[in-house]
Each structure stands twice: as C-alpha cells, then as structure tokens.
mmCIF file of C-alpha atoms in Angstrom:
data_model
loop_
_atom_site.group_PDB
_atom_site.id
_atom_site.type_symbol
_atom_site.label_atom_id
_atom_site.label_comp_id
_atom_site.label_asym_id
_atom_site.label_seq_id
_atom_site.Cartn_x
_atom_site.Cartn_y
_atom_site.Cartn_z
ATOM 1 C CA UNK N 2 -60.192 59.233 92.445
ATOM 2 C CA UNK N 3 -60.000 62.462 90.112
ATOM 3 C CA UNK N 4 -56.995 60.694 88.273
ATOM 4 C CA UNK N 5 -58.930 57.934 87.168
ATOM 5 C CA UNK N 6 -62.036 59.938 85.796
ATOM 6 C CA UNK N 7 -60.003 62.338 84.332
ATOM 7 C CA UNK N 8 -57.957 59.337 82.309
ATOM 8 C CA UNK N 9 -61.521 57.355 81.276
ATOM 9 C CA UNK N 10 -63.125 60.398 80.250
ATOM 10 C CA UNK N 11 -59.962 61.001 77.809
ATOM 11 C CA UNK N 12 -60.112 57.553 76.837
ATOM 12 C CA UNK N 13 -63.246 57.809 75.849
ATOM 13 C CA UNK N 14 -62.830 60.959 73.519
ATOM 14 C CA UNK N 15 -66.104 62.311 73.635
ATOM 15 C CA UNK N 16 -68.019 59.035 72.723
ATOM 16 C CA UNK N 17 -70.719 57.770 74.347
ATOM 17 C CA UNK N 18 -70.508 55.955 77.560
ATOM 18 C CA UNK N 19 -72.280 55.461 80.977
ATOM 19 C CA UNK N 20 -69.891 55.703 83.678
ATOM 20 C CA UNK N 21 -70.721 55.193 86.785
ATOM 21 C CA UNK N 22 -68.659 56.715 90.020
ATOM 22 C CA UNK N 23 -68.953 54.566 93.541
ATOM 23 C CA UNK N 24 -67.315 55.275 96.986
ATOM 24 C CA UNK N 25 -66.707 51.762 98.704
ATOM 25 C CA UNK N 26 -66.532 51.818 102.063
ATOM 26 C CA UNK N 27 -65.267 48.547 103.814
ATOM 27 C CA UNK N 28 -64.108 44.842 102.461
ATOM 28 C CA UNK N 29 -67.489 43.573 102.297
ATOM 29 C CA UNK N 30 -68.719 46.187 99.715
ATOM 30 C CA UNK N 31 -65.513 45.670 98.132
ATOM 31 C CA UNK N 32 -66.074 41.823 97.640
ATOM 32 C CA UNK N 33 -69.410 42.167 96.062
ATOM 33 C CA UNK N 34 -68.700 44.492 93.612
ATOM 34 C CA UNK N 35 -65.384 43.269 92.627
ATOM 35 C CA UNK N 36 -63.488 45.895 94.128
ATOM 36 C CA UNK N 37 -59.297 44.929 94.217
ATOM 37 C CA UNK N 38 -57.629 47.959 95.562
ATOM 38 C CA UNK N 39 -58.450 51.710 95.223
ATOM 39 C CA UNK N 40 -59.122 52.420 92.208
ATOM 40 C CA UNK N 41 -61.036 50.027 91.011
ATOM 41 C CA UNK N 42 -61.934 50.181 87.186
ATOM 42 C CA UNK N 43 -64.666 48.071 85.771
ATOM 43 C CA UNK N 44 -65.775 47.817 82.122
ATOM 44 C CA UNK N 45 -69.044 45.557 81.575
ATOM 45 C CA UNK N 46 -68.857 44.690 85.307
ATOM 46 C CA UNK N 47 -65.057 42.753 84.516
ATOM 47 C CA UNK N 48 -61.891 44.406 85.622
ATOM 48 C CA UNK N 49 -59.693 43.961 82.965
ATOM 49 C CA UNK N 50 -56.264 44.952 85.056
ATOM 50 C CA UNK N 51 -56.875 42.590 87.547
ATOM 51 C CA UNK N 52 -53.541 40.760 88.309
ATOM 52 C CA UNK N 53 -53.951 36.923 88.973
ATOM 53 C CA UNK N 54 -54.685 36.285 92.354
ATOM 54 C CA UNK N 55 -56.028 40.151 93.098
ATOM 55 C CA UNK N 56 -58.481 39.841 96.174
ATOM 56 C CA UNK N 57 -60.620 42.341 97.153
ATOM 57 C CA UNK N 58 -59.446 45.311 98.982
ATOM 58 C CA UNK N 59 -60.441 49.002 99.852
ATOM 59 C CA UNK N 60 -56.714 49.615 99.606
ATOM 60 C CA UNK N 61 -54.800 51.872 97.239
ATOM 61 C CA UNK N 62 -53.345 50.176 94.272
ATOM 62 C CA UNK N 63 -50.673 50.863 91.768
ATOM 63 C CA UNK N 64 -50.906 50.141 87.842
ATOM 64 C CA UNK N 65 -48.058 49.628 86.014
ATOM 65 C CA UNK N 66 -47.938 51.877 82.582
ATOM 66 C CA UNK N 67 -46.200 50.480 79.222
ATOM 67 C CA UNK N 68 -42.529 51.560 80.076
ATOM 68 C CA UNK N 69 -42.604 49.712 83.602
ATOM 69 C CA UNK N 70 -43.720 52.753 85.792
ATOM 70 C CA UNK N 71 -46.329 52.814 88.342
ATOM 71 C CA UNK N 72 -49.180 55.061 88.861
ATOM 72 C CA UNK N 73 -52.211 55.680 90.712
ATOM 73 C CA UNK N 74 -54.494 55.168 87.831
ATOM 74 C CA UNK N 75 -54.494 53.121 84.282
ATOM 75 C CA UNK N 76 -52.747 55.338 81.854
ATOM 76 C CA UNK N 77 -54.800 56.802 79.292
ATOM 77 C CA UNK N 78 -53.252 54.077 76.284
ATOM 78 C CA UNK N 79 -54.307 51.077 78.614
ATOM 79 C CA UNK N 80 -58.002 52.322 78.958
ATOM 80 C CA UNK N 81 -58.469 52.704 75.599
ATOM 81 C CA UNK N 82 -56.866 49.246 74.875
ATOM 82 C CA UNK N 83 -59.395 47.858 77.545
ATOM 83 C CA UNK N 84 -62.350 49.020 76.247
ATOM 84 C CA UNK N 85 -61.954 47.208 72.829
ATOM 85 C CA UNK N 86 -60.664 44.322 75.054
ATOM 86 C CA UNK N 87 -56.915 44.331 73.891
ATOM 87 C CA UNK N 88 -53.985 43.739 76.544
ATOM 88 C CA UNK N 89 -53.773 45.808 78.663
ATOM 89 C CA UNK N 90 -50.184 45.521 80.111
ATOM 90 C CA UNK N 91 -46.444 45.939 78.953
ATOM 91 C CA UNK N 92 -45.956 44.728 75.451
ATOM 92 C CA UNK N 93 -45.223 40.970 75.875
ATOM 93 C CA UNK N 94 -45.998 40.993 80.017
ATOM 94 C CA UNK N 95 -47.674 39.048 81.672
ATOM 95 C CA UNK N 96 -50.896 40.776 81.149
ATOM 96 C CA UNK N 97 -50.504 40.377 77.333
ATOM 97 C CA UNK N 98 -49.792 36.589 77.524
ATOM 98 C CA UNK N 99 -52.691 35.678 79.871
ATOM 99 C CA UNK N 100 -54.801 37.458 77.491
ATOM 100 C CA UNK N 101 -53.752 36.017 74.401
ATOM 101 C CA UNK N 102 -53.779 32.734 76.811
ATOM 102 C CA UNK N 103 -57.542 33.194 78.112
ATOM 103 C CA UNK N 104 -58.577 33.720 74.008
ATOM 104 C CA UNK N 105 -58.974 36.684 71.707
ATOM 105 C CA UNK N 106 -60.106 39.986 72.508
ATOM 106 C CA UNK N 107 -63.340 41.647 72.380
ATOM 107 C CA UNK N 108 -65.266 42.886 70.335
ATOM 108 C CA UNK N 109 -64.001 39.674 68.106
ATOM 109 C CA UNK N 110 -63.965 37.309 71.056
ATOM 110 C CA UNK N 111 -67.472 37.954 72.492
ATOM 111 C CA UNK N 112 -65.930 37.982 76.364
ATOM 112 C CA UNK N 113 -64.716 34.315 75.984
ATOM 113 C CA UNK N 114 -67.179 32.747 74.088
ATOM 114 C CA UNK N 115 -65.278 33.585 70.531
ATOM 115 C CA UNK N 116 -67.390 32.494 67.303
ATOM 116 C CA UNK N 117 -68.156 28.944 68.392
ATOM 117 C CA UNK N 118 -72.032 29.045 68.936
ATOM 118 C CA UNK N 119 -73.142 26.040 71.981
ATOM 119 C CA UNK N 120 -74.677 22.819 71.410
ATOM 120 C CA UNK N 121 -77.499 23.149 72.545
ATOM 121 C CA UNK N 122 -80.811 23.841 70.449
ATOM 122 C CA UNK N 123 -79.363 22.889 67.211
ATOM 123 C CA UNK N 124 -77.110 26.183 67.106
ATOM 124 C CA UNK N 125 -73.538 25.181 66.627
ATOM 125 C CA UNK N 126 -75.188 22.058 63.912
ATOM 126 C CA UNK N 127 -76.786 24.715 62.227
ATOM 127 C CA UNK N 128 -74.206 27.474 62.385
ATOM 128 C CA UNK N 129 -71.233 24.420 60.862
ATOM 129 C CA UNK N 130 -74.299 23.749 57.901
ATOM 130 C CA UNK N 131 -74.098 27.703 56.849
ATOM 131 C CA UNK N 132 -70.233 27.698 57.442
ATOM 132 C CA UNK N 133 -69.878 24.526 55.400
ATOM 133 C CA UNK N 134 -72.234 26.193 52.874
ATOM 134 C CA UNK N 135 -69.933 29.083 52.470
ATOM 135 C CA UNK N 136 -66.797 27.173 52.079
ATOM 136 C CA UNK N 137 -68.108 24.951 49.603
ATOM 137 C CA UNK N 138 -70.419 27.424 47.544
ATOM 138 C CA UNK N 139 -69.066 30.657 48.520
ATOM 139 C CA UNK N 140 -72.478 31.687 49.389
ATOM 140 C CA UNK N 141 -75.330 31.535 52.625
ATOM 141 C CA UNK N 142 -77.762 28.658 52.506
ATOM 142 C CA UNK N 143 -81.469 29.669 52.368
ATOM 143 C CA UNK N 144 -83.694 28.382 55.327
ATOM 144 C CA UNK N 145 -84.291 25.694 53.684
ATOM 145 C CA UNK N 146 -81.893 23.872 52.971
ATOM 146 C CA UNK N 147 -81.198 23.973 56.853
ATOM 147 C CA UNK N 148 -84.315 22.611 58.132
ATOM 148 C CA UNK N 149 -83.376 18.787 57.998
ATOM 149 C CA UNK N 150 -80.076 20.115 60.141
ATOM 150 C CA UNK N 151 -82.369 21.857 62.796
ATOM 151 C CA UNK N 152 -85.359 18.873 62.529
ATOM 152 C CA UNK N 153 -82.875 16.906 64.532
ATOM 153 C CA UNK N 154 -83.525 18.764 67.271
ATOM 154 C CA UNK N 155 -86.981 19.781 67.111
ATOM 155 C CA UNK N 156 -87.020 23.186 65.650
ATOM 156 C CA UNK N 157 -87.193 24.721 62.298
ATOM 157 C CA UNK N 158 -84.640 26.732 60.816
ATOM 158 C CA UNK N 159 -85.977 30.155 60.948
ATOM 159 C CA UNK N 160 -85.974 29.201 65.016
ATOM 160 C CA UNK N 161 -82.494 28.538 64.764
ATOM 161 C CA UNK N 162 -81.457 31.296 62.481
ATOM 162 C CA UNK N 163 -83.170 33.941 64.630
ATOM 163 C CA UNK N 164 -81.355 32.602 67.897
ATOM 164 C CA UNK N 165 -77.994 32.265 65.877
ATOM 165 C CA UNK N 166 -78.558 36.185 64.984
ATOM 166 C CA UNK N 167 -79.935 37.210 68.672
ATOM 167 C CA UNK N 168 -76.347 36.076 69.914
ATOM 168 C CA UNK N 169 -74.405 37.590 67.260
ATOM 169 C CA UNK N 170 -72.978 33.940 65.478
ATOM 170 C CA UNK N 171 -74.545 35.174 62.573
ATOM 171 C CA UNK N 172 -76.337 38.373 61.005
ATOM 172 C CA UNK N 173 -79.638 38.112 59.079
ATOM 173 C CA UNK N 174 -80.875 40.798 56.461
ATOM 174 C CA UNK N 175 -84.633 42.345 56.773
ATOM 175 C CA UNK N 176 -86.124 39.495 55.187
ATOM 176 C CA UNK N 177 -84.976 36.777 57.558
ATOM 177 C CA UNK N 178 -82.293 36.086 54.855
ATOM 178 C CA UNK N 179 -78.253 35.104 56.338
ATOM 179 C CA UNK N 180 -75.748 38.215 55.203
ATOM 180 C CA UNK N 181 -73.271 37.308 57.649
ATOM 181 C CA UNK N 182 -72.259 34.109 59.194
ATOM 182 C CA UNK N 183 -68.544 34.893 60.820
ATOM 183 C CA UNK N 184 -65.793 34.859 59.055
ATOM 184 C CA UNK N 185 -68.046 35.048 56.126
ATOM 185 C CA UNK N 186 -69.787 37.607 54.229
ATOM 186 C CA UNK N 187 -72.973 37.290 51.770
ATOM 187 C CA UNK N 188 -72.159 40.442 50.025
ATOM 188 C CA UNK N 189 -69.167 42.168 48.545
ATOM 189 C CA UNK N 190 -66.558 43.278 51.121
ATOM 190 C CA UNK N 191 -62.986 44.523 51.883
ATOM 191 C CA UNK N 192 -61.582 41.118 51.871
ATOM 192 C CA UNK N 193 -61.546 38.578 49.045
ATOM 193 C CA UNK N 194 -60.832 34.926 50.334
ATOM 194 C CA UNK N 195 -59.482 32.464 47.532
ATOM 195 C CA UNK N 196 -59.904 29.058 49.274
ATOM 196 C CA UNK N 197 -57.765 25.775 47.987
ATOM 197 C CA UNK N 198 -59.818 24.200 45.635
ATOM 198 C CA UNK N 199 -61.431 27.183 44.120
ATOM 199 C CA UNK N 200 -64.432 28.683 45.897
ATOM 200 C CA UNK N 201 -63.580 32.282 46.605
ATOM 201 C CA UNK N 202 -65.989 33.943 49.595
ATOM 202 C CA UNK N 203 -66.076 37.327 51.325
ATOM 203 C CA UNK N 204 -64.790 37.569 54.961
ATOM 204 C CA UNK N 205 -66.267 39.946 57.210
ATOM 205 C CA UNK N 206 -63.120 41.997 58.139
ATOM 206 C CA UNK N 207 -59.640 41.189 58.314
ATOM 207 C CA UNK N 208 -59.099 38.802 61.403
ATOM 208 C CA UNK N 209 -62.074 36.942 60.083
ATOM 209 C CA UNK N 210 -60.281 36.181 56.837
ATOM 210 C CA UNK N 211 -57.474 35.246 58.914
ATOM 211 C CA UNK N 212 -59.208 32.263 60.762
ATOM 212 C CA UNK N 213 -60.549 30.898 57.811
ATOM 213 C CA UNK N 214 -57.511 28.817 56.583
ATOM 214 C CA UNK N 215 -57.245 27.407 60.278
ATOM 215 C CA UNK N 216 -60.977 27.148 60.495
ATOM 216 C CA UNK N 217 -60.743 24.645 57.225
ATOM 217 C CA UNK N 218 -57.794 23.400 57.383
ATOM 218 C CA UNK N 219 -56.855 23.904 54.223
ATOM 219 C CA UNK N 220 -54.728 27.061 51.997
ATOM 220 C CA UNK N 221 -56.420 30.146 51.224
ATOM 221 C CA UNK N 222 -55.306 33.750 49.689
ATOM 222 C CA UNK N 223 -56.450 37.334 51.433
ATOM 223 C CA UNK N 224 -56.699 39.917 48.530
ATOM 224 C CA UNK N 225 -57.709 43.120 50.596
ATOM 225 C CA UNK N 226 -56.415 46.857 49.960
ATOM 226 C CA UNK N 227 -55.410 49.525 52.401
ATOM 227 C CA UNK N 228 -58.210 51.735 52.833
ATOM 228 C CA UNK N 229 -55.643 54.964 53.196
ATOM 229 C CA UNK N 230 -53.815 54.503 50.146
ATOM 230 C CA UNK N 231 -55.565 51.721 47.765
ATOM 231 C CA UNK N 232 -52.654 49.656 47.540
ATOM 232 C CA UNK N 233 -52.887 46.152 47.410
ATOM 233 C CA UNK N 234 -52.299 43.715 50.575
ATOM 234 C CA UNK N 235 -52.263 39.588 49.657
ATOM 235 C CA UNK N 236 -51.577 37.258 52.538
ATOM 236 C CA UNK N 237 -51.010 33.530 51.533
ATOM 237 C CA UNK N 238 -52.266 31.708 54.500
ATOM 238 C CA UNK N 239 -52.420 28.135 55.421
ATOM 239 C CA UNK N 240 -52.584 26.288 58.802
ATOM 240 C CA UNK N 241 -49.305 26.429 59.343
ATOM 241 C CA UNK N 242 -47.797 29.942 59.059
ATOM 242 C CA UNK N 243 -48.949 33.050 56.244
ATOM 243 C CA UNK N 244 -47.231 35.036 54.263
ATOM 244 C CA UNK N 245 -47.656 39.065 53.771
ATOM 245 C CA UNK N 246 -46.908 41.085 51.055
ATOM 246 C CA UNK N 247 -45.989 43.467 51.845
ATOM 247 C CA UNK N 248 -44.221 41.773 54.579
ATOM 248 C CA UNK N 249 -44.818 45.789 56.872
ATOM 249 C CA UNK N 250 -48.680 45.126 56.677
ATOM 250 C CA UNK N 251 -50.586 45.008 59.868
ATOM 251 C CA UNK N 252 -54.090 45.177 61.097
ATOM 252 C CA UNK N 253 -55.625 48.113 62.760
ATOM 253 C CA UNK N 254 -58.336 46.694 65.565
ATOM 254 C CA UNK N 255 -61.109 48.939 66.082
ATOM 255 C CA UNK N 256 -64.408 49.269 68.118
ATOM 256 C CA UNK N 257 -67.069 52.024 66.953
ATOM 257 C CA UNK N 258 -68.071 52.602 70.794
ATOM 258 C CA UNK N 259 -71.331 51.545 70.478
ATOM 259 C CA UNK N 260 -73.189 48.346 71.572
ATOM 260 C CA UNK N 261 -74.732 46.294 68.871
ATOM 261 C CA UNK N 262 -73.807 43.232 66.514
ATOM 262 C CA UNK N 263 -70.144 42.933 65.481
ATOM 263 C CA UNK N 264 -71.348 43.288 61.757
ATOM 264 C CA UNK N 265 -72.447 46.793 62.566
ATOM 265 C CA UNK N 266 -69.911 48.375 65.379
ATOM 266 C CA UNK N 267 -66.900 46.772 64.576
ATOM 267 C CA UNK N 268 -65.659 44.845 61.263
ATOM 268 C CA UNK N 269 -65.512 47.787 58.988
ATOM 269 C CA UNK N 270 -62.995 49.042 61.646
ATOM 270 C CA UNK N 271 -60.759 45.715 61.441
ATOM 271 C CA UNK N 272 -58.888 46.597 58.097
ATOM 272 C CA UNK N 273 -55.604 45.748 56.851
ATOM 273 C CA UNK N 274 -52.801 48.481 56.121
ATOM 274 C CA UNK N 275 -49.554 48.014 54.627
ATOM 275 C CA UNK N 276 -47.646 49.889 57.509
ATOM 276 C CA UNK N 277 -48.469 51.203 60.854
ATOM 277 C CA UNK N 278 -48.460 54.794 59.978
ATOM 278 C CA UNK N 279 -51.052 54.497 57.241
ATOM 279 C CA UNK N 280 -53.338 52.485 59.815
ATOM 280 C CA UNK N 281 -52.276 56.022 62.568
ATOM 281 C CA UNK N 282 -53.353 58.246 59.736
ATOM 282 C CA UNK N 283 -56.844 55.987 59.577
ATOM 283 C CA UNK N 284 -57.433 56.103 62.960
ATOM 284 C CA UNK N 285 -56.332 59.881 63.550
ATOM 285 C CA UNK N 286 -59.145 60.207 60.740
ATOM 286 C CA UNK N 287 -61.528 58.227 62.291
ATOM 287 C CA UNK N 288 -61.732 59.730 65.838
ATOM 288 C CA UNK N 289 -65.232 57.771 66.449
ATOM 289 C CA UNK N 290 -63.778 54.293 66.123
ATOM 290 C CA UNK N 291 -61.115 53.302 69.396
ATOM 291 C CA UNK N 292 -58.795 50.599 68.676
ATOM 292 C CA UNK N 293 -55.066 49.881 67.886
ATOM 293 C CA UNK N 294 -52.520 48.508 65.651
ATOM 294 C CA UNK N 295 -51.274 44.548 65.750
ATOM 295 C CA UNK N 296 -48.804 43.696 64.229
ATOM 296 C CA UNK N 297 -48.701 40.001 61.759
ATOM 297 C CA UNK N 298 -48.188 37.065 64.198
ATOM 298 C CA UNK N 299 -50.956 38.784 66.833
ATOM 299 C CA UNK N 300 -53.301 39.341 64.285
ATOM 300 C CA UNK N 301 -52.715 35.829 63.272
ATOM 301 C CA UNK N 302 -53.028 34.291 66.631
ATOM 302 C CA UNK N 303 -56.752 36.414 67.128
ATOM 303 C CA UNK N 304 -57.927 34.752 63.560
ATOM 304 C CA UNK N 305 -56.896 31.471 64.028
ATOM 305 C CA UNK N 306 -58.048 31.333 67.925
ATOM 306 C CA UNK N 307 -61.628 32.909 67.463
ATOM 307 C CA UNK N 308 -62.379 30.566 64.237
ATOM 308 C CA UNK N 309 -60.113 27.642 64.348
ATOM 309 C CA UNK N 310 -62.253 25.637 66.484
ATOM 310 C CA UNK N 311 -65.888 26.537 64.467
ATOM 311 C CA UNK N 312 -66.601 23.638 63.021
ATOM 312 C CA UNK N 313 -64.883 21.087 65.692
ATOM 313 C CA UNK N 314 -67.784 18.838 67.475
ATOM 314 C CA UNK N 315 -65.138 18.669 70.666
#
C-alpha cells in the first residue's frame, strides 16, 4: 500500500533498514505470516499495532492516529515510536496500558525478556554475584571471584561471562574483563548513583539508574546533567516514589538504528534533560538516533519494571 511505504520510509529518516514489501493473497498466507488486515506492518517479525484479539485477515484495516482519527496506514509518529518499541497508540489508550502492562519497551526491555538473565547454566546466579558486586563495591568482580558461583553448575566463569555477554545481560571489554553489567557501569558515565549506605556506582544510562533503587530495595541519589545545557539534574529515588529537581526533567528514549548490544546502540541515547524542549533540541541534533520524550512517572515505571526483579530467585 503506497501509504504505508511512504510513512516507514519517513520514519526511518534515511537510516538503515531492510524492508521488505509482500502481496498476500488469501487467509492462509495471511495466517502464517501474521497478516491482521491490509496493511499489515511487521517490525522483527511482531506487529506492534495489533489490537487484542486481531485475527488474521486479507482485509483492509484502519489505524487509529494520536488525536482519535483513523487512517489507512500508521501515522508517521507511531512508526517511529514502534521501532524503538514505545506505545504505539493514543497517549494513555489502550495500546499504551497493555504495553506498559506486557513490560518495558525495547531496546531496554529486550522483547519481553527485560534484564533478568534465565536460570539455567548458572546465568542469572552469576549475573546477581556481579550485580551484588557492584552494589556493594561499586565496581565489576574479576572472573575469579565468580568461579565458586558458576562451579555450582559445572562451568567456569569465563563460560558464564561469555554467555551473559552473547545475550546482552552484560558487556565485557577486549580482555574478557566485565564493563557493563545493567544498570551498572565499570567506567565513568553520565549518571552518578549514590546508594544508601555509601557505595556510589555508575549506571549505564538514565532508566538504568532508575531501577536501581527498586532493584535494591533500598534509597539512592541520580546526579546526571543535561547534555544540551550542562545543568544539573538530581533525582532522590527510593522504592517508593522519587523526587526530581528540577521537578520539569524528563528522559529522552532513544535507539541509534542499528542492531548490536544495548551498551553500544542505545544508552548514550537514554539521557536525562531538565525540560522537554532541551531533550527536542537533542534529538533535532541528533537526527541518527530515533526515540522520544517520557515524561517522570513513565520513565519511572520502565526503570523499576526492567530491573526491579534482577536479583529475585522467583
């Protein structure tokens, strides 16, 4: 449908992208590839407009824009919300609540999976040791003080590690050493975490330092800076609610189009601003990254979903 090609190709703003155009023909083709009415858009094989209940259908179909109209085609706003896997309906619809419902968007949420690496293989033991490390030290463990963690289940730590950093839980330098274990960082970033108690760590961008005080269960301070105008951004976060000064800060989300590890395409691009037209001025300056403003209590709600349950055993 010209509409809809025209729309993605402006979403996509000149970066990168393999699109792919098919004609489907009858119900049957339409079942298998996930087809729910004509047109059909998929990104990473997942329709992200689907309504609940959609079943498949050769049919034409109507999407409703931001301001309650209906189209033949996702507006040019909702594809570019899609593709860094923010909601993609009205503000506060339906669409918005099942996806704040179904867990935090990509490319923080990892398609469902959030942070929270599985069971099995010693992972999610090993990935709590480096977390716990972090919060306690406010720096990574070397390999070895992780082997007796990963000995319970047969494997050495450098096994575990390079598994944990294959599935993006973690990010390991050129010499097998851990720079990044989300929310935290080994080296000097954007956002300085004071945790209760003392121990001050890096976080990796700014919804990461947002999960941590939900993640631990325990007070922590955000000391970041808007990258626009320098000026200084403190949230004084606990389990139970935060507080931002200044009280107009928000958090631009952003995606460098590109597939890779979070540490490289996207948490440079997750920054906090004190107001919504410095974090517009950061994006119109940064035409490479696609993303969007959130405002406190969603920005809260991603942090505090993708970490909160890291170092549960449930």
């Amino acid at each position: 449908m010209p509409i809809a090609r025209e729309r993605i190709v402006a979403a996509l703003d000149g970066r990168a992208a393999d699109v792919e155009l098919v004609e489907v023909r009858d119900e049957a083709e339409a079942t298998r590839r996930g087809m729910t009415g004509s047109p059909t858009v998929l990104i990473d094989g997942v329709d992200p407009f689907a309504p609940a209940g959609a079943v498949p259908s050769v049919s034409c179909r109507l999407y409703r824009d931001a301001d309650g109209r209906t189209e033949g085609a996702p507006s040019v706003q909702a594809l570019r919300r899609a593709l860094v896997g923010l909601p993609v309906g009205p503000p506060g619809g339906a669409d918005e609540r099942e996806c704040r419902d179904a867990g935090v968007p990509d490319p923080i949420g990892r398609g469902g999976r959030a942070r929270r690496a599985p069971a099995e293989g010693g992972l999610r033991a090993v990935q709590q040791a480096v977390l716990g490390c972090f919060a306690a030290t406010g720096r990574a463990p070397e390999a070895a003080e992780l082997e007796a963690v990963a000995a319970t289940c047969g494997r050495t730590a450098g096994e575990v590690l390079a598994e944990l950093d294959r599935e993006d839980f973690l990010a390991l330098d050129g010499d097998g050493r851990i720079r990044a274990a989300y929310p935290f960082s080994a080296v000097p970033t954007a956002h300085r975490v004071r945790i209760a108690g003392g121990t001050e760590v890096w976080s990796m961008c700014a919804i990461d330092a947002l999960g941590i005080a939900t993640m631990l269960g325990t007070d922590v301070v955000i000391s970041s800076a808007d990258p626009v105008t320098g000026d200084p951004i403190v949230v004084s976060d606990s389990p139970d609610g935060a507080v931002w000064q200044p009280p107009s800060a928000v958090v631009f989300i952003g995606h460098r189009g590109r597939s890779g590890p979070a540490a490289s395409v996207c948490c440079d691009a997750l920054n906090f601003f004190t107001g919504e037209a410095s974090a517009r001025r950061w994006a119109d300056e940064h035409p490479e990254v696609t993303g969007d403003v959130v405002g406190r209590a969603r920005a809260e709600d991603i942090g505090r979903r993708t970490f909160g349950p890291l170092l549960s055993d449930g």
